[in-house]
Each structure stands twice: as structure tokens, then as C-alpha cells.
Short mmCIF file of C-alpha atoms in Angstrom, two decimals:
data_model
loop_
_atom_site.label_atom_id
_atom_site.label_comp_id
_atom_site.label_asym_id
_atom_site.label_seq_id
_atom_site.Cartn_x
_atom_site.Cartn_y
_atom_site.Cartn_z
CA MET A 185 -24.45 40.53 7.95
CA LYS A 186 -20.85 40.64 9.09
CA VAL A 187 -18.53 37.84 8.21
CA LEU A 188 -15.28 37.19 10.13
CA ILE A 189 -12.84 35.22 8.61
CA LEU A 190 -9.87 33.93 11.12
CA VAL A 191 -6.85 32.75 9.42
CA ASP A 192 -3.89 31.38 11.14
CA TYR A 193 -0.66 32.43 12.28
CA LYS A 194 0.85 32.48 8.51
CA GLY A 195 -2.37 34.13 7.36
CA PHE A 196 -3.60 30.80 5.59
CA PHE A 197 -7.19 29.72 5.31
CA GLY A 198 -7.58 25.88 4.55
CA SER A 199 -5.77 24.17 2.13
CA LYS A 200 -5.20 24.26 -1.60
CA GLN A 201 -3.62 22.54 -3.90
CA ASP A 202 -2.90 25.24 -6.60
CA SER A 203 -1.90 27.59 -4.28
CA LYS A 204 0.50 30.81 -4.59
CA LEU A 205 2.70 29.21 -1.87
CA TYR A 206 3.81 25.93 -1.15
CA ARG A 207 1.26 24.27 1.39
CA GLY A 208 -0.71 27.37 1.50
CA GLY A 209 -4.46 28.12 1.69
CA MET A 210 -7.29 29.69 -0.48
CA ASP A 211 -6.50 33.10 -1.75
CA ILE A 212 -8.14 35.16 1.29
CA GLN A 213 -8.41 38.29 -0.64
CA VAL A 214 -10.12 36.87 -3.80
CA LEU A 215 -12.68 35.03 -1.02
CA ALA A 216 -13.41 38.31 0.89
CA LYS A 217 -14.17 39.90 -2.34
CA LEU A 218 -16.49 37.44 -3.23
CA LEU A 219 -18.18 37.37 -0.25
CA LYS A 220 -18.50 41.15 -0.27
CA ASN A 221 -20.28 40.77 -4.19
CA TYR A 222 -22.75 39.12 -2.17
CA GLY A 223 -23.55 41.87 0.17
CA TYR A 224 -21.72 40.56 3.13
CA GLU A 225 -19.40 43.02 5.18
CA VAL A 226 -16.16 40.92 5.70
CA GLU A 227 -13.17 41.29 8.36
CA VAL A 228 -10.26 39.29 8.02
CA LEU A 229 -8.14 38.73 11.25
CA LYS A 230 -5.40 36.22 12.65
CA TYR A 231 -6.22 34.50 15.98
CA CYS A 232 -3.86 37.24 17.79
CA GLU A 233 -5.47 40.19 15.91
CA PHE A 234 -8.95 38.56 17.10
CA GLN A 235 -7.69 38.50 21.02
CA ILE A 236 -7.07 41.96 20.81
CA ASN A 237 -10.32 42.84 19.12
CA PHE A 238 -12.10 40.10 21.42
CA ASP A 239 -14.72 42.45 23.22
CA ARG A 240 -15.74 43.99 20.03
CA ILE A 241 -16.09 40.96 18.16
CA VAL A 242 -17.96 39.19 20.73
CA LYS A 243 -20.52 42.41 20.96
CA GLU A 244 -20.66 42.69 17.17
CA ALA A 245 -21.34 38.53 16.92
CA PRO A 246 -20.67 38.27 13.35
CA LEU A 247 -20.97 34.62 11.61
CA VAL A 248 -17.36 33.48 11.82
CA LEU A 249 -15.52 31.02 9.34
CA TYR A 250 -12.41 29.44 10.34
CA GLN A 251 -10.26 26.12 8.91
CA SER A 252 -8.17 23.72 11.40
CA SER A 253 -4.42 23.20 10.82
CA GLU A 254 -2.26 19.99 9.81
CA ASP A 255 0.61 20.84 12.25
CA LYS A 256 2.60 17.76 14.06
CA ASN A 257 1.01 16.72 16.99
CA SER A 258 -2.00 19.27 16.30
CA PHE A 259 -0.37 21.67 18.72
CA TYR A 260 -1.96 24.65 16.88
CA LYS A 261 -5.38 22.64 16.08
CA ALA A 262 -5.55 22.28 19.43
CA TYR A 263 -5.18 25.98 20.39
CA ILE A 264 -8.15 26.84 17.40
CA GLU A 265 -10.17 24.43 19.22
CA ASP A 266 -9.84 26.65 22.55
CA ILE A 267 -11.03 29.77 20.44
CA ILE A 268 -13.97 28.23 18.21
CA PHE A 269 -15.35 26.17 21.56
CA ASP A 270 -15.37 29.47 23.52
CA LEU A 271 -16.78 31.45 20.46
CA GLU A 272 -19.95 28.47 20.21
CA GLN A 273 -20.17 28.67 24.05
CA ARG A 274 -20.71 32.23 23.63
CA GLY A 275 -23.77 31.86 21.11
CA ILE A 276 -21.54 32.96 18.48
CA LYS A 277 -22.41 31.21 15.09
CA VAL A 278 -19.14 29.57 13.86
CA ILE A 279 -19.11 27.58 10.69
CA PRO A 280 -18.86 24.77 10.84
CA SER A 281 -19.55 23.69 14.21
CA TYR A 282 -17.03 23.04 16.83
CA ALA A 283 -18.29 19.20 16.56
CA CYS A 284 -16.62 19.62 12.66
CA LEU A 285 -13.36 20.80 14.29
CA LYS A 286 -13.21 18.42 17.11
CA ALA A 287 -13.88 15.60 14.31
CA HIS A 288 -10.82 16.85 11.88
CA ASN A 289 -8.05 14.36 12.19
CA ASN A 290 -9.52 12.94 15.22
CA LYS A 291 -10.91 9.49 13.90
CA SER A 292 -12.40 8.84 17.32
CA ALA A 293 -14.22 12.02 17.42
CA MET A 294 -15.39 11.54 14.08
CA GLU A 295 -16.85 7.94 14.74
CA LEU A 296 -18.69 9.51 17.67
CA PHE A 297 -20.04 12.28 15.64
CA ARG A 298 -21.00 9.96 12.87
CA SER A 299 -23.10 7.97 15.89
CA ARG A 300 -24.91 10.87 16.85
CA VAL A 301 -25.84 12.76 13.48
CA GLY A 302 -28.97 9.70 12.93
CA LEU A 303 -28.51 9.05 9.40
CA SER A 304 -28.15 5.18 9.26
CA SER A 305 -27.11 5.08 5.89
CA ILE A 306 -23.73 5.65 7.04
CA GLU A 307 -23.47 3.60 9.81
CA THR A 308 -22.83 0.68 7.71
CA ILE A 309 -19.64 -0.24 9.14
CA LYS A 310 -19.50 -1.19 13.04
CA SER A 311 -16.70 0.95 14.60
CA MET A 312 -15.14 1.25 18.17
CA THR A 313 -13.18 3.70 19.90
CA PHE A 314 -10.66 3.13 22.65
CA GLY A 315 -8.35 5.05 24.73
CA THR A 316 -5.67 2.58 25.71
CA LEU A 317 -4.15 -0.97 24.95
CA GLU A 318 -6.07 -2.69 28.32
CA GLU A 319 -9.34 -1.36 26.89
CA ILE A 320 -9.10 -3.85 23.94
CA LEU A 321 -8.51 -6.85 25.99
CA VAL A 322 -11.64 -6.34 27.56
CA VAL A 323 -13.70 -6.96 24.19
CA LYS A 324 -11.38 -8.64 22.07
CA ASP A 325 -13.29 -12.15 22.61
CA SER A 326 -16.55 -10.44 20.86
CA LEU A 327 -14.39 -9.41 17.53
CA SER A 328 -14.84 -11.27 14.28
CA PHE A 329 -11.62 -11.06 12.56
CA PRO A 330 -10.79 -9.79 10.16
CA VAL A 331 -10.93 -6.17 11.04
CA VAL A 332 -9.35 -2.90 10.42
CA VAL A 333 -7.08 -0.93 12.87
CA LYS A 334 -6.61 2.79 12.86
CA PRO A 335 -4.95 5.26 14.85
CA ALA A 336 -7.10 8.26 15.76
CA TRP A 337 -4.36 10.75 14.20
CA GLY A 338 -3.08 10.64 10.61
CA ALA A 339 -3.99 10.98 6.86
CA GLN A 340 -3.41 8.81 3.43
CA SER A 341 -4.02 5.32 5.60
CA SER A 342 -0.95 6.08 7.62
CA GLY A 343 -0.87 3.13 10.40
CA VAL A 344 -4.20 1.83 9.06
CA GLU A 345 -3.73 -2.32 9.13
CA LEU A 346 -5.72 -5.30 8.47
CA VAL A 347 -5.61 -7.71 11.13
CA ASN A 348 -6.63 -11.26 11.05
CA ASN A 349 -6.34 -12.96 14.71
CA GLU A 350 -5.77 -11.82 18.08
CA ILE A 351 -1.82 -11.72 17.83
CA GLU A 352 -1.82 -9.35 14.77
CA LEU A 353 -4.19 -7.29 16.64
CA ILE A 354 -2.60 -6.53 19.84
CA GLU A 355 0.65 -6.42 18.03
CA HIS A 356 -0.69 -3.42 16.12
CA ILE A 357 -2.24 -2.20 18.90
CA LYS A 358 0.86 -1.86 21.26
CA LYS A 359 2.82 -0.10 17.90
CA ILE A 360 -0.12 2.99 17.66
CA SER A 361 -1.07 3.49 20.98
CA SER A 362 2.55 3.79 22.50
CA THR A 363 3.02 6.33 24.91
CA SER A 364 6.33 5.22 26.17
CA SER A 365 8.57 7.57 28.36
CA LEU A 366 11.80 6.21 29.96
CA LYS A 367 11.50 8.38 32.99
CA HIS A 368 7.75 8.06 32.99
CA ASP A 369 7.56 4.52 32.62
CA VAL A 370 10.39 3.96 35.21
CA LYS A 371 8.29 5.65 38.16
CA GLU A 372 5.39 3.86 37.14
CA LEU A 373 7.03 0.44 37.71
CA LEU A 374 8.91 1.46 40.42
CA ARG A 375 5.36 2.52 42.34
CA GLN A 376 4.17 -1.00 41.40
CA VAL A 377 6.65 -2.60 43.20
CA LYS A 378 6.72 -0.37 46.48
CA TYR A 379 2.96 -0.58 46.63
CA ARG A 380 2.05 -3.83 44.90
CA LYS A 381 -1.46 -5.07 44.99
CA LYS A 382 -2.72 -1.30 46.38
CA TYR A 383 -1.56 0.53 43.15
CA ILE A 384 -2.30 -0.12 39.47
CA LYS A 385 0.07 1.43 36.98
CA GLU A 386 -0.96 3.83 34.38
CA SER A 387 -0.92 2.06 30.83
CA PHE A 388 2.25 2.71 28.38
CA ASN A 389 -0.02 2.90 25.60
CA ARG A 390 -2.63 5.82 25.76
CA ASN A 391 -2.79 6.70 21.97
CA LYS A 392 -6.25 6.60 20.98
CA TYR A 393 -7.04 4.09 18.00
CA ILE A 394 -10.15 2.55 16.17
CA ILE A 395 -11.51 -0.76 15.43
CA GLN A 396 -13.80 -0.72 12.41
CA GLU A 397 -15.46 -3.46 10.46
CA PHE A 398 -13.76 -4.80 7.36
CA ILE A 399 -15.68 -4.58 3.78
CA PRO A 400 -13.86 -7.60 1.87
CA ASN A 401 -13.35 -7.70 -2.18
CA LEU A 402 -13.19 -3.94 -2.79
CA SER A 403 -11.04 -2.80 -6.05
CA ASN A 404 -11.31 1.24 -5.06
CA ASP A 405 -12.75 3.71 -3.21
CA TRP A 406 -14.13 7.07 -4.30
CA LYS A 407 -13.05 10.68 -2.86
CA VAL A 408 -16.11 12.59 -3.10
CA LEU A 409 -16.15 16.50 -2.43
CA VAL A 410 -19.71 18.08 -1.70
CA TYR A 411 -19.72 22.07 -1.66
CA GLY A 412 -23.51 22.97 -1.69
CA ASN A 413 -25.01 21.32 -4.79
CA TYR A 414 -22.01 20.80 -6.64
CA ALA A 415 -20.24 17.51 -6.22
CA PHE A 416 -16.48 16.49 -7.11
CA ALA A 417 -15.62 12.66 -7.30
CA LEU A 418 -12.43 10.71 -7.92
CA TYR A 419 -12.03 7.22 -8.53
CA ARG A 420 -9.27 5.32 -6.27
CA GLN A 421 -7.71 2.13 -6.80
CA VAL A 422 -6.73 0.23 -3.80
CA ARG A 423 -2.75 -0.31 -3.63
CA ASP A 424 -1.13 -3.00 -4.53
CA ASN A 425 -1.33 -6.24 -2.53
CA ASP A 426 -3.14 -4.05 -0.13
CA PHE A 427 -6.96 -3.12 0.79
CA ARG A 428 -6.10 0.56 1.25
CA ALA A 429 -7.09 3.12 -1.52
CA SER A 430 -6.27 6.46 0.09
CA GLY A 431 -2.66 7.00 -0.58
CA SER A 432 -2.07 4.92 -3.61
CA GLY A 433 -1.62 7.45 -6.11
CA LYS A 434 -4.22 5.66 -8.43
CA PHE A 435 -6.96 8.06 -9.20
CA ILE A 436 -9.12 8.46 -12.05
CA PHE A 437 -11.53 11.08 -12.69
CA LYS A 438 -14.54 9.40 -14.08
CA LYS A 439 -18.01 10.57 -15.22
CA ASP A 440 -19.56 7.29 -14.83
CA LEU A 441 -20.61 6.88 -11.05
CA PRO A 442 -22.08 4.19 -9.24
CA PRO A 443 -25.93 5.09 -9.67
CA GLY A 444 -27.18 6.85 -6.24
CA MET A 445 -23.90 7.66 -4.77
CA LEU A 446 -24.18 11.67 -5.82
CA ASP A 447 -27.45 11.20 -3.78
CA PHE A 448 -25.86 9.32 -0.94
CA ALA A 449 -23.58 12.18 -0.67
CA LEU A 450 -25.51 15.08 -0.71
CA SER A 451 -27.73 13.27 2.01
CA ILE A 452 -24.37 13.22 4.31
CA ARG A 453 -23.76 17.04 3.75
CA LYS A 454 -27.44 17.82 4.60
CA ALA A 455 -27.10 15.42 7.54
CA PHE A 456 -24.33 17.14 8.87
CA ASN A 457 -25.82 20.59 7.89
CA VAL A 458 -22.54 21.82 6.64
CA PRO A 459 -21.89 23.82 3.43
CA HIS A 460 -19.09 21.74 2.64
CA VAL A 461 -17.78 18.32 3.16
CA SER A 462 -14.96 15.46 2.04
CA LEU A 463 -16.02 11.62 2.05
CA ASP A 464 -14.50 8.68 1.47
CA ILE A 465 -17.04 6.51 -0.10
CA ALA A 466 -17.07 2.60 -0.86
CA TYR A 467 -19.29 0.99 -2.87
CA ASP A 468 -19.89 -3.09 -2.63
CA GLY A 469 -21.97 -3.50 -5.32
CA ASN A 470 -25.07 -3.36 -3.41
CA ARG A 471 -24.70 -0.28 -1.11
CA PHE A 472 -22.68 2.83 -0.02
CA HIS A 473 -20.48 2.47 2.96
CA LEU A 474 -19.14 5.84 4.42
CA ILE A 475 -15.40 5.26 5.14
CA GLU A 476 -14.61 9.00 6.60
CA PHE A 477 -15.37 12.23 5.98
CA GLN A 478 -13.53 15.69 6.73
CA PHE A 479 -15.44 19.24 7.25
CA LEU A 480 -12.01 21.14 7.37
CA ASN A 481 -8.91 21.54 5.49
CA PHE A 482 -9.45 18.56 3.28
CA GLY A 483 -7.69 17.89 0.27
CA THR A 484 -8.88 19.96 -3.01
CA VAL A 485 -7.34 17.97 -5.75
CA THR A 486 -10.58 16.27 -6.75
CA LEU A 487 -11.96 19.51 -7.50
CA GLU A 488 -8.93 21.58 -8.56
CA LYS A 489 -7.81 18.79 -11.25
CA SER A 490 -10.91 17.55 -12.61
CA SER A 491 -12.43 19.20 -15.85
CA PHE A 492 -15.94 18.62 -15.16
CA TYR A 493 -18.17 18.36 -12.03
CA PHE A 494 -21.90 17.56 -11.22
CA LEU A 495 -24.52 19.76 -9.97
CA ASN A 496 -27.90 19.07 -8.47
CA GLU A 497 -30.92 21.19 -9.70
CA ASN A 498 -34.44 20.58 -8.98
CA HIS A 499 -33.36 17.17 -7.59
CA LYS A 500 -31.24 15.75 -10.74
CA TRP A 501 -27.65 15.62 -11.10
CA LYS A 502 -26.22 17.03 -14.56
CA LEU A 503 -22.99 16.99 -15.69
CA VAL A 504 -21.04 20.05 -16.19
CA GLU A 505 -18.04 20.17 -18.40
CA SER A 506 -15.94 23.12 -16.86
CA LYS A 507 -12.93 23.52 -14.68
CA SER A 508 -13.91 24.84 -11.42
CA ASN A 509 -12.40 27.91 -9.33
CA LEU A 510 -12.09 26.66 -5.52
CA GLU A 511 -12.75 29.77 -3.84
CA THR A 512 -15.74 30.64 -6.31
CA ILE A 513 -17.23 27.18 -5.60
CA PHE A 514 -16.17 27.53 -1.72
CA THR A 515 -18.23 31.16 -1.61
CA ALA A 516 -21.36 29.83 -3.70
CA SER A 517 -21.76 26.97 -1.71
CA LEU A 518 -21.44 28.95 1.44
CA VAL A 519 -23.85 31.77 0.45
CA ASP A 520 -26.21 29.05 -0.49
CA TYR A 521 -26.31 27.31 2.95
CA LEU A 522 -26.38 30.31 4.67
CA SER A 523 -29.91 31.32 2.94
CA HIS A 524 -31.13 27.94 3.21
CA ASN A 525 -30.64 28.09 6.81
CA GLN A 526 -31.81 31.39 7.17
CA ALA A 527 -34.90 30.45 5.18
CA ASN A 528 -35.70 27.73 7.67
CA SER A 529 -35.22 29.37 10.93
CA ASN A 530 -36.39 32.57 12.08
CA GLU A 531 -33.83 32.88 14.85
CA ASN A 532 -30.77 31.85 12.53
CA THR A 533 -29.67 28.84 14.41
CA PHE A 534 -27.51 26.37 13.28
CA ARG A 535 -27.34 22.58 14.41
CA LYS A 536 -24.22 22.23 16.50
#
């Protein structure tokens, strides 16, 4: 089988903490070599080179590996989305699916993806997505405070707030949803004056956002990375006088995990039918809650800095005292994923 690895304009593939370059990606040469050792034919192309070879690639229909982008305002990510969506529409297998790319750094798409995957254990937190400030005014009376408000974009809890009443809710949503532009806003106000009741002005707050149920009394959450049957876990304490753990810097590698958490994490990877996933998991002492998840370009510190990992063999987890190499784990879990999917589908189809 041929594998096409698409890299960005910098030549990067994904993210890696201990990269040779600052904010660089995985070692693409090592990745290609590892895949070749498993018997795959490998080609590496930048997206611009892909365009030059487009007709040949569509004809060959290789398996396409790609990653997303963390660029400001997601300009380049939007371009990657165009390419991956087109390939998937043409019947070419992209890993992960376009839906996973759409959900990257897009909490609105992420929550919708969560709701349609069909796994009840990850729907313990009620969430709603909105596109304008005006939309929250329609449903605000149905909310039970406190609630968590999140912008659809951003990482490390940026813009995430716990609001306790309607006044705080509207105030924070105004701030994170603002799309105000002087020229645009003046034109809209003039139209409203000119046409009066015949014209409803466009919203000045069109950045999408999420309203999510609050889980009280949490002192920490867990970052869990699942690569195939490998799992890496990081204990994250909440910030001082805050409810957020992401970005707190208070991280501990713990071997003593809440019973059942790794099974919970593995079930999520399987439900989304992906080779790799990054999970933010909370445990309230009674049950687990999936806070957020990513399939692409997620941080790899939890894997790279840990001196141990957990491996699922014969439906049992064992602790392995060993450092891990990102490219090796990534490739091994990918190959296992491909083998499993091929064994379960004569047509070699993957869930989209």
C-alpha cells in the first residue's frame, strides 16, 4: 500500500515538543523510514507539490496522512481543510477523517462531533453552540447557572470563563463574540435608520462560542493521549483560585490512575475510529467526563516527558517503565489501526 504524507509549507508534520526546530513537527524522515520498515511505499509532499501532482495522486489513490495547522486566525488551516475535504469527497482515504480536521481548534464542530458519535459515556456534559450574541438571548432563560462559556477558538483555556448569572453571561459573550468593525458597523446603523422596521441589522457579535455545563468541586483533570493501545496520562491541577486546569503549569506524572480511566479513554479512541487522540478528562469521584478532545496537532509533552506508559494487552493494562519515541509510537499505532480496519472491512473503508 502507498502512503502519501502531506506536510505544510514549512515542511512540518504535526507537533513535537523536542523537535529539532522551535515549534517544529515530527521528524518526517524517521517517520517515512519507519513506515517503509512496515512494508509501506511512502511519498512525502508539500501541499503546493501535491497540486502539481494532483492528477497522478487521484489516480493512484494512496492512503493520505496529514496534520492541521496552529496558525493565527486559522488562515492556513482553512486551506488544508479545502484539500482534505476534496480528497475525502473523491473517495481517497484520509487519516484522520475530514470531520476530525474540522473539529481541530473548533469547539463548535467538536461538540457537534461528540453528539453524533453515539457514545453515551462522553455526553455527560451538556453543551450548546451559538453563532451570535443574539442567539443566546433566545435561550438564556433555560440556563441553570453557573455555566462555562468558551470561545470556539483558542487553547490553554484562553477566553474560557465561569459565569454565575445572566449579567455575567451577556457581558462575557459580548467580549468573546465581538466582530466589531467601524466601517461595517456604521453602514449597518445607517441602513437601520434609513429603512427602519424593514431592516434588521447584522450582528456585531458573530464569533461562535460554546455554553457548557459546569462540573463543580474539581481539583484537577487529566490529559490522556491514546496511540492505538498505548496510553500516556498527565495529572493537571487547577489554577489557583480558578476552575481551569489547562495551562495551569501544575502537572504531575502519576502511575496511580482513577480505576477505569484508561478503559474510558481507549473506548473513546475506538468510538471515533482514529489511530490517535488527545483527551481532557475529569473525574468527579463517581464518573468520568470528557471535557475536550483533539485528533491532530495536539501537544506531545505527555508522551515525550513521561518515563513510563500504559499498554493494553489482552484487554488488560500494564505499566511499562520506559521512555517513548513519538515517531515510533505514532507509526506503530497507525499500522495497528490500519491492520485492524482492513481486517474488519473487505472494502477497506473507514468511518467518516
